[in-house]
Short mmCIF file of C-alpha atoms and ligand atoms in Angstrom, two decimals:
data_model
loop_
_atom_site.label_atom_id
_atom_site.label_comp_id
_atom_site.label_asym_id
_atom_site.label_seq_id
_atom_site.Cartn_x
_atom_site.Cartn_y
_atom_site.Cartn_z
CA UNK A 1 -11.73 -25.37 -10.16
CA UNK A 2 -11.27 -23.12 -7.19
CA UNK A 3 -10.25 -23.08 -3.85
CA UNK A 4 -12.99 -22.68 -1.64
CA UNK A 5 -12.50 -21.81 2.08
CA UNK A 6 -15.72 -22.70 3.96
CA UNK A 7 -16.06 -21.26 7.77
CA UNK A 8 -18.63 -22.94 10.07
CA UNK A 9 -19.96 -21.61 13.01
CA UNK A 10 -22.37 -23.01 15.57
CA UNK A 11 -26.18 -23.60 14.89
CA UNK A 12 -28.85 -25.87 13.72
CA UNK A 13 -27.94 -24.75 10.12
CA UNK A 14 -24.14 -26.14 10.03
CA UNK A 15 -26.08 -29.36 8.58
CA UNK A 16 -26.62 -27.54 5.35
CA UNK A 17 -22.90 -26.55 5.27
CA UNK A 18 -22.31 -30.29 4.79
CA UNK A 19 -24.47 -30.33 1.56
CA UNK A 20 -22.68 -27.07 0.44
CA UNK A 21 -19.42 -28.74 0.56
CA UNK A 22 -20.99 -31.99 -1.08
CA UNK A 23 -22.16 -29.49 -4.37
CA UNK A 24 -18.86 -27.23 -3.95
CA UNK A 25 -16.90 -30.45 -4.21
CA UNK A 26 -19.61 -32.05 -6.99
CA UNK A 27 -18.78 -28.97 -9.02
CA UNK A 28 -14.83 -29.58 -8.98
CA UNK A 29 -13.88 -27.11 -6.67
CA UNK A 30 -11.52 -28.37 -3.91
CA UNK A 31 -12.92 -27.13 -0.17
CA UNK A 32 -11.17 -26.67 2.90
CA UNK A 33 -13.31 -26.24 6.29
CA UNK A 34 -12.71 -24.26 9.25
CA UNK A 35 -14.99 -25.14 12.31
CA UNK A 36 -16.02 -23.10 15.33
CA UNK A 37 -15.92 -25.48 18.54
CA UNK A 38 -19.57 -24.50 18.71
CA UNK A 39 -20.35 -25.83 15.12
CA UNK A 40 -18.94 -29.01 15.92
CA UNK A 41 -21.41 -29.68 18.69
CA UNK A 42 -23.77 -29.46 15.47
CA UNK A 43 -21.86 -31.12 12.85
CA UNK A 44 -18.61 -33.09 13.51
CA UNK A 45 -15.40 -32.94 11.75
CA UNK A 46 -15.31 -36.36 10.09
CA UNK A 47 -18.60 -35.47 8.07
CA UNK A 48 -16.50 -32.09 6.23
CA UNK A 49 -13.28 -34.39 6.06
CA UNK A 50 -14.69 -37.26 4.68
CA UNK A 51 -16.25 -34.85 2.41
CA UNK A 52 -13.43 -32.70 1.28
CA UNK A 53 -10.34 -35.49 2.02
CA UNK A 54 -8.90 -32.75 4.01
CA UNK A 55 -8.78 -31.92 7.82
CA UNK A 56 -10.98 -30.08 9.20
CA UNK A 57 -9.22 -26.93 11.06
CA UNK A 58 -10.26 -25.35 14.78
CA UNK A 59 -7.83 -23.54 16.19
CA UNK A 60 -4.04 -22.03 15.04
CA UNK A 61 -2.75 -24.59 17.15
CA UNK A 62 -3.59 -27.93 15.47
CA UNK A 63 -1.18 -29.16 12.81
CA UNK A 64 -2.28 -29.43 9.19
CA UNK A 65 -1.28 -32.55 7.14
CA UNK A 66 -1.82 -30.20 4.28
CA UNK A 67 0.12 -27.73 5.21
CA UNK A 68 -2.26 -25.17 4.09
CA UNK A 69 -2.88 -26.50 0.91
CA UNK A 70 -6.20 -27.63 -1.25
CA UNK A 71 -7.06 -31.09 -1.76
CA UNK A 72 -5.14 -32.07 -5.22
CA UNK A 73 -2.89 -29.58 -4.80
CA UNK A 74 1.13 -30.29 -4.70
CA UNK A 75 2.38 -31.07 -1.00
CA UNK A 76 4.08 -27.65 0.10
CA UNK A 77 7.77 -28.35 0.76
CA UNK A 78 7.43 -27.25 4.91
CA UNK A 79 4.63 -26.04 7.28
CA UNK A 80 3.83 -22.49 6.51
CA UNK A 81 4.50 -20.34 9.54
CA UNK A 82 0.92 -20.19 10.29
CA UNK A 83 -2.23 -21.61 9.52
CA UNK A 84 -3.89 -18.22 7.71
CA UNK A 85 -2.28 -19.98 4.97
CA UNK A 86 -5.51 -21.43 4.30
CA UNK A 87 -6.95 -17.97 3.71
CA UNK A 88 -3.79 -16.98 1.91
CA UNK A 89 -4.78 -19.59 -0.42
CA UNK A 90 -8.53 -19.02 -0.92
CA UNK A 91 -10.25 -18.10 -3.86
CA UNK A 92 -13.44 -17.20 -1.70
CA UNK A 93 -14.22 -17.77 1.84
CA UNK A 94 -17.75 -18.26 2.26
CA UNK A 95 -19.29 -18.53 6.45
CA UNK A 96 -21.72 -20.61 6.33
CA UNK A 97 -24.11 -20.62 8.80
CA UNK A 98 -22.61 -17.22 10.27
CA UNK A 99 -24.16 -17.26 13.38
CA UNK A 100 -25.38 -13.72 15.66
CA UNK A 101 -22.01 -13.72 17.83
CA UNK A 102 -19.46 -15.13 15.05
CA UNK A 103 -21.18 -11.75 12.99
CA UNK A 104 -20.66 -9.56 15.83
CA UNK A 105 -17.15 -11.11 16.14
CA UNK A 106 -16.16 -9.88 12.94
CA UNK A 107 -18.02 -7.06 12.55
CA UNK A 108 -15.33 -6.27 16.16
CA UNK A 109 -12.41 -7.54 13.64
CA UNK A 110 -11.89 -10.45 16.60
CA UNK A 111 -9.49 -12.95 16.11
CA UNK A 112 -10.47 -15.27 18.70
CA UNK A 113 -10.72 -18.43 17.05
CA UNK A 114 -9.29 -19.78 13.31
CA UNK A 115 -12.10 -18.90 11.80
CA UNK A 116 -12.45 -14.93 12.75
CA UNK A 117 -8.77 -14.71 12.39
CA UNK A 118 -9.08 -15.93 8.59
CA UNK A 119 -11.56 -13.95 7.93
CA UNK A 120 -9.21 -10.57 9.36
CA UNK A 121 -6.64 -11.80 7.04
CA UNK A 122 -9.04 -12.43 4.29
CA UNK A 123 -7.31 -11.56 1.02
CA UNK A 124 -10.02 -12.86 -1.28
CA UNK A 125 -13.73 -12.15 -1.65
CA UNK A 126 -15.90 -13.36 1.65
CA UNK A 127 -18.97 -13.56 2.01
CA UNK A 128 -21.18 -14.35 4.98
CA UNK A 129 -24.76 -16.27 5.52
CA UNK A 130 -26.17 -15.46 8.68
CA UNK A 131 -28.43 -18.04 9.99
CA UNK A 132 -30.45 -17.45 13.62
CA UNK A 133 -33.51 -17.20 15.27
CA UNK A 134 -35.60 -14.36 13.69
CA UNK A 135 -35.56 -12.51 16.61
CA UNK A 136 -31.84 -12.26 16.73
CA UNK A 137 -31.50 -11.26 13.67
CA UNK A 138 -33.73 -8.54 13.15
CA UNK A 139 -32.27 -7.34 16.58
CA UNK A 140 -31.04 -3.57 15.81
CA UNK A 141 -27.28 -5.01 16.93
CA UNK A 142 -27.11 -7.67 13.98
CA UNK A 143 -28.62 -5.48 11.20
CA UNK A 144 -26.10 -2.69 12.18
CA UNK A 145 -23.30 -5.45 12.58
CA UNK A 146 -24.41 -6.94 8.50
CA UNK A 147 -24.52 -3.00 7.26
CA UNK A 148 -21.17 -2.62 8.80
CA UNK A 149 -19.61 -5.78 7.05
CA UNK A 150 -21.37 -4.97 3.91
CA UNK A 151 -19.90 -1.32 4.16
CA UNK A 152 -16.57 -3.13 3.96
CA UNK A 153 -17.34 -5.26 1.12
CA UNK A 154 -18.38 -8.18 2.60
CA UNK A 155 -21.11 -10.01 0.19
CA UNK A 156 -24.09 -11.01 2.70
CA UNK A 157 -26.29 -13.94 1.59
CA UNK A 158 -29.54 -13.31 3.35
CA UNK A 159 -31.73 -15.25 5.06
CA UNK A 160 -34.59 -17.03 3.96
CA UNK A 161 -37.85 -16.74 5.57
CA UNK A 162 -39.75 -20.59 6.89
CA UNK A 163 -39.74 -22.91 9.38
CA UNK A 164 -37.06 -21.82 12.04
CA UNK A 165 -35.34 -24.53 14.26
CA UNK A 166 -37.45 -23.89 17.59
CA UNK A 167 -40.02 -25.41 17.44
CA UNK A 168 -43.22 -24.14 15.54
CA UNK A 169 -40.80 -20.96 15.34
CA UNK A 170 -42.12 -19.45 11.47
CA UNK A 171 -39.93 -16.19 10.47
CA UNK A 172 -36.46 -14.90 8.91
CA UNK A 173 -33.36 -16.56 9.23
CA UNK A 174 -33.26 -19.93 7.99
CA UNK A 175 -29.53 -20.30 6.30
CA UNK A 176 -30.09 -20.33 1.87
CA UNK A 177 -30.33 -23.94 0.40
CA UNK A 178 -26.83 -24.85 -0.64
CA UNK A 179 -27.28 -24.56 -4.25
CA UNK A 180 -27.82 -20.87 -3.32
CA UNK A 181 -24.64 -20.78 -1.61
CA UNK A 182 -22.94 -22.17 -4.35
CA UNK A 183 -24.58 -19.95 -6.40
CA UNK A 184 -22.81 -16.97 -4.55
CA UNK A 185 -20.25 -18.11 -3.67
CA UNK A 186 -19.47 -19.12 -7.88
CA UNK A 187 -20.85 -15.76 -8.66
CA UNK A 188 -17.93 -14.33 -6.68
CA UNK A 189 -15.15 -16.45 -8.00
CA UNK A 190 -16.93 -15.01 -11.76
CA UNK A 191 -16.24 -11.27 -10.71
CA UNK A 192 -12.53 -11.72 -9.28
CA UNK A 193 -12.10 -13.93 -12.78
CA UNK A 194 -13.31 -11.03 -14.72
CA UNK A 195 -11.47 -8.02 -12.73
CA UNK A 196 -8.33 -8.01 -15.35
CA UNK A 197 -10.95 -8.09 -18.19
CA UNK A 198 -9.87 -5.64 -21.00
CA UNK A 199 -6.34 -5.57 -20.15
CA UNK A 200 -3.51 -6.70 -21.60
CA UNK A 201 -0.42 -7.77 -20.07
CA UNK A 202 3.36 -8.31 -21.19
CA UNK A 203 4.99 -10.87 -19.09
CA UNK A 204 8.82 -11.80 -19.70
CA UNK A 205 9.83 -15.24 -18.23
CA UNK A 206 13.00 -17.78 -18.15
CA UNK A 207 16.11 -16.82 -18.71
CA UNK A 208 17.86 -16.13 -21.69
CA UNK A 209 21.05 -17.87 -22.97
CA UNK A 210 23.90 -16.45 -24.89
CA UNK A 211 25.67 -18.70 -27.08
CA UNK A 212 29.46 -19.45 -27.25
CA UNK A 213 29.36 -21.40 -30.20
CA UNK A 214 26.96 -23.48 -31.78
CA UNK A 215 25.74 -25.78 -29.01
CA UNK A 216 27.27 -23.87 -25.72
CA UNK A 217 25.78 -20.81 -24.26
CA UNK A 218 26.08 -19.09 -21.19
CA UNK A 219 22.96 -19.20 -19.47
CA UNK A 220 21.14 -18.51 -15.45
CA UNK A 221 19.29 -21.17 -13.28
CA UNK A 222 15.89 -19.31 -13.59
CA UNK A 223 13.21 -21.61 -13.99
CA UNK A 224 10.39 -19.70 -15.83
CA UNK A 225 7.78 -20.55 -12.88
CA UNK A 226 7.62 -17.17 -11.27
CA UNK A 227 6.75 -15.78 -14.94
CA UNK A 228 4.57 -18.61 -15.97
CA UNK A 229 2.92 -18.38 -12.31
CA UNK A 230 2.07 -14.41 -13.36
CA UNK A 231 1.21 -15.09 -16.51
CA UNK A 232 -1.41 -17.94 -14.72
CA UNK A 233 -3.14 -15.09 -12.62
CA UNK A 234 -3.51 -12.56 -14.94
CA UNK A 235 -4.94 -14.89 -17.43
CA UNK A 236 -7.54 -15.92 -14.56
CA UNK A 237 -8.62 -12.49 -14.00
CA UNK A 238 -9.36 -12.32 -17.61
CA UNK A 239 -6.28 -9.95 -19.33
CA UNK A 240 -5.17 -11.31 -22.77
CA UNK A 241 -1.50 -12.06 -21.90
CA UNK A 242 1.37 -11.99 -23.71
CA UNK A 243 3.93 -13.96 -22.53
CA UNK A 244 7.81 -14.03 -23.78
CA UNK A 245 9.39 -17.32 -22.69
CA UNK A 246 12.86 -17.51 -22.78
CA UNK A 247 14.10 -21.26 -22.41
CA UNK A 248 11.54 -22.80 -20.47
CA UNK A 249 10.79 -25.48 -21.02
CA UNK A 250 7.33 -24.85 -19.01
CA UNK A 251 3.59 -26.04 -20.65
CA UNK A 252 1.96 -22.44 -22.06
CA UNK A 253 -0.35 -21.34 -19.43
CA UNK A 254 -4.26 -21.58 -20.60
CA UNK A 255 -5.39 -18.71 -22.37
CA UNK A 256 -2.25 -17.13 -22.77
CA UNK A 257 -0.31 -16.54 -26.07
CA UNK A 258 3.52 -17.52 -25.94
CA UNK A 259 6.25 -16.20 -27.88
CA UNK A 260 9.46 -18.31 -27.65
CA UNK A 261 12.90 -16.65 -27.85
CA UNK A 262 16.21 -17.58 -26.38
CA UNK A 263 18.94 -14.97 -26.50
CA UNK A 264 18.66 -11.38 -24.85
CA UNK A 265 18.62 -9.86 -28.17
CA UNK A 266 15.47 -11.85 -29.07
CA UNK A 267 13.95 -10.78 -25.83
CA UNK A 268 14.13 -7.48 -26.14
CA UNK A 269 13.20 -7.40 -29.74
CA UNK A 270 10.04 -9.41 -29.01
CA UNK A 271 9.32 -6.69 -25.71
CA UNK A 272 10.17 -3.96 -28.27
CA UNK A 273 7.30 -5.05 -30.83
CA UNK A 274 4.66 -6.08 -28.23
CA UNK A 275 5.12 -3.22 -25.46
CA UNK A 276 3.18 0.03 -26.53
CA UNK A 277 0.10 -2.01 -26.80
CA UNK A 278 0.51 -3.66 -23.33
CA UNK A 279 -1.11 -1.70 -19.85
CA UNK A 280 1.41 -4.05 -17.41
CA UNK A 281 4.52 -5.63 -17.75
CA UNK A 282 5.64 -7.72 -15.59
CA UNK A 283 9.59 -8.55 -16.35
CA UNK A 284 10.01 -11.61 -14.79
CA UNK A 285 12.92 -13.14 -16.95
CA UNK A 286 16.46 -12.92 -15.90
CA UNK A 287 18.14 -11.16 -18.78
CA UNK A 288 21.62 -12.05 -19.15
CA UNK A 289 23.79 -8.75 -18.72
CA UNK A 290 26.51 -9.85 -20.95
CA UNK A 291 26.96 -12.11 -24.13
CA UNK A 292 30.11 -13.26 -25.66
CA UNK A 293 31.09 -10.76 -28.49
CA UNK A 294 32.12 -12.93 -31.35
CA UNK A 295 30.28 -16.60 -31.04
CA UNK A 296 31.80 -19.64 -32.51
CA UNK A 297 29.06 -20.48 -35.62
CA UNK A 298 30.50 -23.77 -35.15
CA UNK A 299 31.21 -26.39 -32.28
CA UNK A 300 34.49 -25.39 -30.48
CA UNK A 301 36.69 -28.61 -31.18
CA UNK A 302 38.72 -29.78 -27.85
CA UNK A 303 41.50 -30.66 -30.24
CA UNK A 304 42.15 -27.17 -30.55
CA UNK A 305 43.01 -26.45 -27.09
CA UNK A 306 41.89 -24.59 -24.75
CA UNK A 307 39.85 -21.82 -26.26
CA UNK A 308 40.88 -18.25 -25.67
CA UNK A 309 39.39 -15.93 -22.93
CA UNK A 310 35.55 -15.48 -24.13
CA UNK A 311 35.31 -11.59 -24.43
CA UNK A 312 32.09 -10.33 -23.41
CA UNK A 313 30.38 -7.64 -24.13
CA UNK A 314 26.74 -5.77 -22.74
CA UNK A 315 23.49 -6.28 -23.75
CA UNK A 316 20.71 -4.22 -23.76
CA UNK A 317 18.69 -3.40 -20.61
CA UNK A 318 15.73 -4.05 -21.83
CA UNK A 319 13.61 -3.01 -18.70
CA UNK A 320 15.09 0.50 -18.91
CA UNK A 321 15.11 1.00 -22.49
CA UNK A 322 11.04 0.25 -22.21
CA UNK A 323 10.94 2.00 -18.82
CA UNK A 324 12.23 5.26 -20.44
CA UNK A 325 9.56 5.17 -23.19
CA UNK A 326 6.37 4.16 -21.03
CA UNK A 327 3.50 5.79 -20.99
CA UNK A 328 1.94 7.18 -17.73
CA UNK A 329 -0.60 4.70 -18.07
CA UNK A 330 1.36 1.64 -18.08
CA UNK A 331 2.77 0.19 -15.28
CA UNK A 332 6.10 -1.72 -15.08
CA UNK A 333 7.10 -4.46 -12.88
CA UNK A 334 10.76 -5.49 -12.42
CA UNK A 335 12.09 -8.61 -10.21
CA UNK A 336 14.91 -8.24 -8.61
CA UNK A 337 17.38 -11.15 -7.27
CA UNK A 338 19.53 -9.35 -4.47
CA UNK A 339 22.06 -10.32 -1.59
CA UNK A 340 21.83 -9.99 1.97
CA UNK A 341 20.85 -7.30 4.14
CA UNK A 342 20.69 -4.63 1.57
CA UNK A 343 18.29 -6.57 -0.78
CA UNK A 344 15.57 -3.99 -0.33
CA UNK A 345 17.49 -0.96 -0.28
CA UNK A 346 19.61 -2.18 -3.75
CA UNK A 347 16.15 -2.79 -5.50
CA UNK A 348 14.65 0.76 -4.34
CA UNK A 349 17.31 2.51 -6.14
CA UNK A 350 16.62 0.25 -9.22
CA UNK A 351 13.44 1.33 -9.13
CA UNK A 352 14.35 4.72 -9.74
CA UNK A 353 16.96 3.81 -12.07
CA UNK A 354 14.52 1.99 -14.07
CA UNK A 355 11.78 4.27 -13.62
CA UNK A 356 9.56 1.42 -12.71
CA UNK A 357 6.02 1.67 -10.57
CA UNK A 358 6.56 -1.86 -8.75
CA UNK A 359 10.27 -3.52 -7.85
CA UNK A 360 9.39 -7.72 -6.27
CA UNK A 361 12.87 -7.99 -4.74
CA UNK A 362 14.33 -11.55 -3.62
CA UNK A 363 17.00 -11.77 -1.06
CA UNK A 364 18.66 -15.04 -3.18
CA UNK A 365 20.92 -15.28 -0.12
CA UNK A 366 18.34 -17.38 2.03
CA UNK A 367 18.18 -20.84 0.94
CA UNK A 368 15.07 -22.36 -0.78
CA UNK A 369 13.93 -19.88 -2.57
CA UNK A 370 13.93 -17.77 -5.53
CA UNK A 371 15.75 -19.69 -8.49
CA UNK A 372 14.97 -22.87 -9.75
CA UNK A 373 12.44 -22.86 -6.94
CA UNK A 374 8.76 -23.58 -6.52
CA UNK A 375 8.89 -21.06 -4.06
CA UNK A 376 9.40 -17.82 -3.09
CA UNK A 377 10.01 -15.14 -0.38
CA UNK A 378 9.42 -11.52 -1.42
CA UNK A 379 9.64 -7.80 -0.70
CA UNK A 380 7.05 -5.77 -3.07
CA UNK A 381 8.49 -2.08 -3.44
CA UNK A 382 6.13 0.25 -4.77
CA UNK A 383 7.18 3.62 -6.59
CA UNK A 384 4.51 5.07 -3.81
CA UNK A 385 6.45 4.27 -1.38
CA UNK A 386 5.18 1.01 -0.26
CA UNK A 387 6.60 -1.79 1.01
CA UNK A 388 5.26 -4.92 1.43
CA UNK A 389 6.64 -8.42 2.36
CA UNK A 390 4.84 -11.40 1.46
CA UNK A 391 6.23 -14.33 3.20
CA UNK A 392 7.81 -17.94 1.80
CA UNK A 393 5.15 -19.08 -0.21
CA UNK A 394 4.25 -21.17 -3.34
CA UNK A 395 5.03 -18.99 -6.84
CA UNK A 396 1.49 -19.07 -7.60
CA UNK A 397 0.38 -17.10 -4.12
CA UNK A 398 3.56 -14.75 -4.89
CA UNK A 399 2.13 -13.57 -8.37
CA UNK A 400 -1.33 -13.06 -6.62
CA UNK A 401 0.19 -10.28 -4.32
CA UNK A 402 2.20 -9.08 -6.97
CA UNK A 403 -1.01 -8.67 -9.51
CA UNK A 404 -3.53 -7.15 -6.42
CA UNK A 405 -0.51 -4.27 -5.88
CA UNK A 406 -0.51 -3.67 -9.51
CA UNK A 407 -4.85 -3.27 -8.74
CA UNK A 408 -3.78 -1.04 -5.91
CA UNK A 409 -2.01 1.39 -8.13
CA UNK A 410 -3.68 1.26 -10.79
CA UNK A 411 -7.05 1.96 -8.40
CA UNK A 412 -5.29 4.68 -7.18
CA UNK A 413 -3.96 6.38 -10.41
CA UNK A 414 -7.21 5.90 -11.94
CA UNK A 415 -6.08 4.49 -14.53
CA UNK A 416 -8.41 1.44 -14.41
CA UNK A 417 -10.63 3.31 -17.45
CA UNK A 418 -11.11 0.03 -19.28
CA UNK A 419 -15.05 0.03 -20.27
CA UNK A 420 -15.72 -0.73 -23.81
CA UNK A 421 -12.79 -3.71 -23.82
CA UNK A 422 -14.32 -4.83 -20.31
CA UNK A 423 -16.49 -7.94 -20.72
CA UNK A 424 -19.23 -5.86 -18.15
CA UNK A 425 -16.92 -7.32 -14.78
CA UNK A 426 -16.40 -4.41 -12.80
CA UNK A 427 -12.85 -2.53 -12.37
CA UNK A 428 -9.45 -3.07 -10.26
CA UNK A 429 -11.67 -3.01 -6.80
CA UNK A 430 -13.60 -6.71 -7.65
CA UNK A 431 -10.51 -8.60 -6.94
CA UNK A 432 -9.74 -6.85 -3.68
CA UNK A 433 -10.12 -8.02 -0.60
CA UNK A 434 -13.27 -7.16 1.18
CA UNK A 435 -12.51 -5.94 4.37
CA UNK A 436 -13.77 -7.85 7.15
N1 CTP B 501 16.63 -6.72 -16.95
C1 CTP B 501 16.47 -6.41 -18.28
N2 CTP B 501 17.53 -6.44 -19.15
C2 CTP B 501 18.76 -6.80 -18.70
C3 CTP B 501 18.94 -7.11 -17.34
C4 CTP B 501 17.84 -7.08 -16.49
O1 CTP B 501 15.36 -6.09 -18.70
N3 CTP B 501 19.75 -6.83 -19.55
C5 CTP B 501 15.47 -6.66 -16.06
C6 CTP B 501 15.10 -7.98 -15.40
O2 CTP B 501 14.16 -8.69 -16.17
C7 CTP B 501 14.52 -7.55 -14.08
C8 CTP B 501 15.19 -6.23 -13.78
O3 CTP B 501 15.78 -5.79 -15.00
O4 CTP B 501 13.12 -7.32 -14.15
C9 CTP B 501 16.23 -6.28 -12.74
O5 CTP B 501 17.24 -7.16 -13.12
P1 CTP B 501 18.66 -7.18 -12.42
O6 CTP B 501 19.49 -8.18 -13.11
O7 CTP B 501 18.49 -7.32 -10.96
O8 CTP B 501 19.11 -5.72 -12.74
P2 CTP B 501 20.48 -5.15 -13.15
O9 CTP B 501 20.24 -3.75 -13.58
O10 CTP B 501 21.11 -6.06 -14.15
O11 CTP B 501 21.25 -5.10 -11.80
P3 CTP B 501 22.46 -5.94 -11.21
O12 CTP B 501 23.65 -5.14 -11.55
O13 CTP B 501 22.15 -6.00 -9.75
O14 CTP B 501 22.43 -7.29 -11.88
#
């Protein structure tokens, strides 16, 4: 199942985009539509919504019941801040009939209406069916405006040639039967699925707990779910993932393999056996600094009294320990749960410290997110010196940014030399965003 994004604009064609969302839907992928007010005069809303069980969108202004999610998807928690969180979301965004101005629209990068705005913040694959008189789109304008889009990556379904809407009109331009569509669109979803293929990926989750006698520990709030939610995406673009769970709790992810381990010794033991064969870890588990230094083997008894000061002493740091033996090939990713203003500023000199490529800090001072938390609000610091923030949003949308910087650098390094371990899927650039 994916999470298909379908934009219609205005012409005869927008029929066919009902029958496209009929099939997408048919096939188990869950659809969300964005209409032009010009494609409604074709096609109303209720046809897509009755279709999809989900609202059909026009404009930024409308509210979505949804609140920018996919039909069978969990209920976000609040409204996102706005509603490219529909395109935030998407697996693909296929527009479908693209008419001769919504082309030249984007091929502008205007964002005058929901569904040229989506497609400018676009961080998935899109692809574009034009459908128009043959006239029109032979016109010098729209074939320079398609070699322009498919310059940046944009995936153009073309045309088929037949009966044209006006009438007795015979040439090029009649929008692909759906099941084409599909067929692209699916074809795309295959390639971003693939773009991980041949790597393999270390990812530390939970947190671990330090025992103070035989059934008490000392232990953190984390969850697991940012982990688990990495361990998700990388799976889905095809790494084989290794993922060390510390206290979870949390179903295994498909297609990953799990080891289970609860104290920080055991963490960095299992990290320590499985890390020269990894290309990316991604140290998502909050490792608990200190343990008590000489554990009860058996249950502290209240008769006893009240038990003396637990010393403590340090653990390992396991990040640094593997950050100080890496290769230049691998790349490290550390999480980071700061305080306040400084959040950013704390984590870049961590990144140093820990001689890591990629820091995700978490300012754990605003409320909602972070720990024990389906969401999260991030700042990814890159050893390149970029910064980006990625805005409150569901875990699994957190590790998708997190994974396509990883792609970024690696892209950059050249380091994405995978071939003979690659199931054929091309490199880091299939998952990234064509640029609209
Ligand atoms: N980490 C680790 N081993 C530890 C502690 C932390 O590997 N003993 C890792 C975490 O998994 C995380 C990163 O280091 O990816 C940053 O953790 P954090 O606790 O913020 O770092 P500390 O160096 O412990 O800094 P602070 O003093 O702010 O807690």
């Amino acid at each position: 199942m994916a999470r298909l994004l379908l934009g219609v604009s205005g012409g005869i064609a927008a029929y066919k985009a009902l029958e496209t969302t009929r099939l997408a839907v048919r096939h188990g992928h869950a659809v969300r539509v964005i209409q032009t007010e010009a494609s409604i005069r074709f096609v109303g809303t209720a046809s897509f919504e009755a279709i999809t069980g989900a609202q059909v969108l026009t404009s930024e202004f409308e509210p979505d019941p949804l609140r920018g999610s996919y039909p069978g998807e969990p209920l976000p928690e609040r409204s996102p801040i706005s509603h490219l969180a529909l395109v935030e979301r998407a697996d693909v965004y296929l527009i479908a009939p693209a008419s001769a101005n919504t082309i030249a629209k984007l091929t502008g990068g205007h964002a005058d209406n929901l569904l040229t705005a989506a497609a400018l913040a676009a961080p998935c694959p899109v692809a574009v069916a034009p459908a128009m008189n043959e006239r029109m789109y032979v016109h010098p304008a729209t074939q320079a405006n398609l070699e322009a889009l498919k310059a940046r990556g944009v995936t153009i379904v073309p045309p088929g040639e037949g009966e044209l809407a006006s009438h007795g009109e015979h040439g090029v331009g009649r929008l692909p039967d759906p099941a084409e569509l599909l067929a692209v669109t699916e074809a795309l979803l295959a390639a971003r699925r693939g773009s991980w293929a041949g790597l393999r990926v270390l990812v530390t989750a939970g947190g671990t707990r330090e025992p103070i006698d035989s059934v008490r520990y000392m232990g953190n709030r984390s969850s697991g779910r940012m982990g688990f939610a990495l361990a998700s995406e990388a799976a889905m673009r095809g790494a084989a993932v290794t993922l060390v769970a510390a206290n979870t709790g949390l179903a295994p992810p498909p297609g990953t393999r799990v080891i289970e381990v609860g104290t920080a010794a055991e963490l960095a033991q299992a990290c320590d056996e499985e890390f020269d064969v990894c290309d990316v870890l991604l140290m998502a588990a909050a490792v608990a600094d200190f343990r008590p230094a000489s554990p009860a083997h058996d249950k502290l008894k209240k008769e006893a009294g009240v038990p003396a000061p637990i010393e403590l002493e340090p653990t390992e740091d396991v990040l640094s320990g593997l950050g100080a033996r890496k290769r230049s090939d691998q790349i490290l990713v550390g999480f980071a749960a700061e305080h306040g203003e400084g959040a950013v500023s704390y984590g870049l000199e961590k990144l140093e410290r820990k001689h890591l490529d990629v820091l995700v800090v978490n300012d754990i001072s605003k409320p909602g997110v972070g720990f024990d938390s389906d969401e999260n609000e991030v700042t990814i610091v890159s050893a390149d010196g970029t910064q980006r923030s990625v805005p409150r949003a569901g875990k699994d949308l957190i590790a998708r940014a997190v994974l396509d910087d990883v792609e970024r650098l690696r892209a950059e390094r050249g380091t994405d030399d995978r071939g003979e371990g690659s199931d054929g899927a091309s490199g880091a650039g299939t998952r990234s965003a064509a640029r609209v």
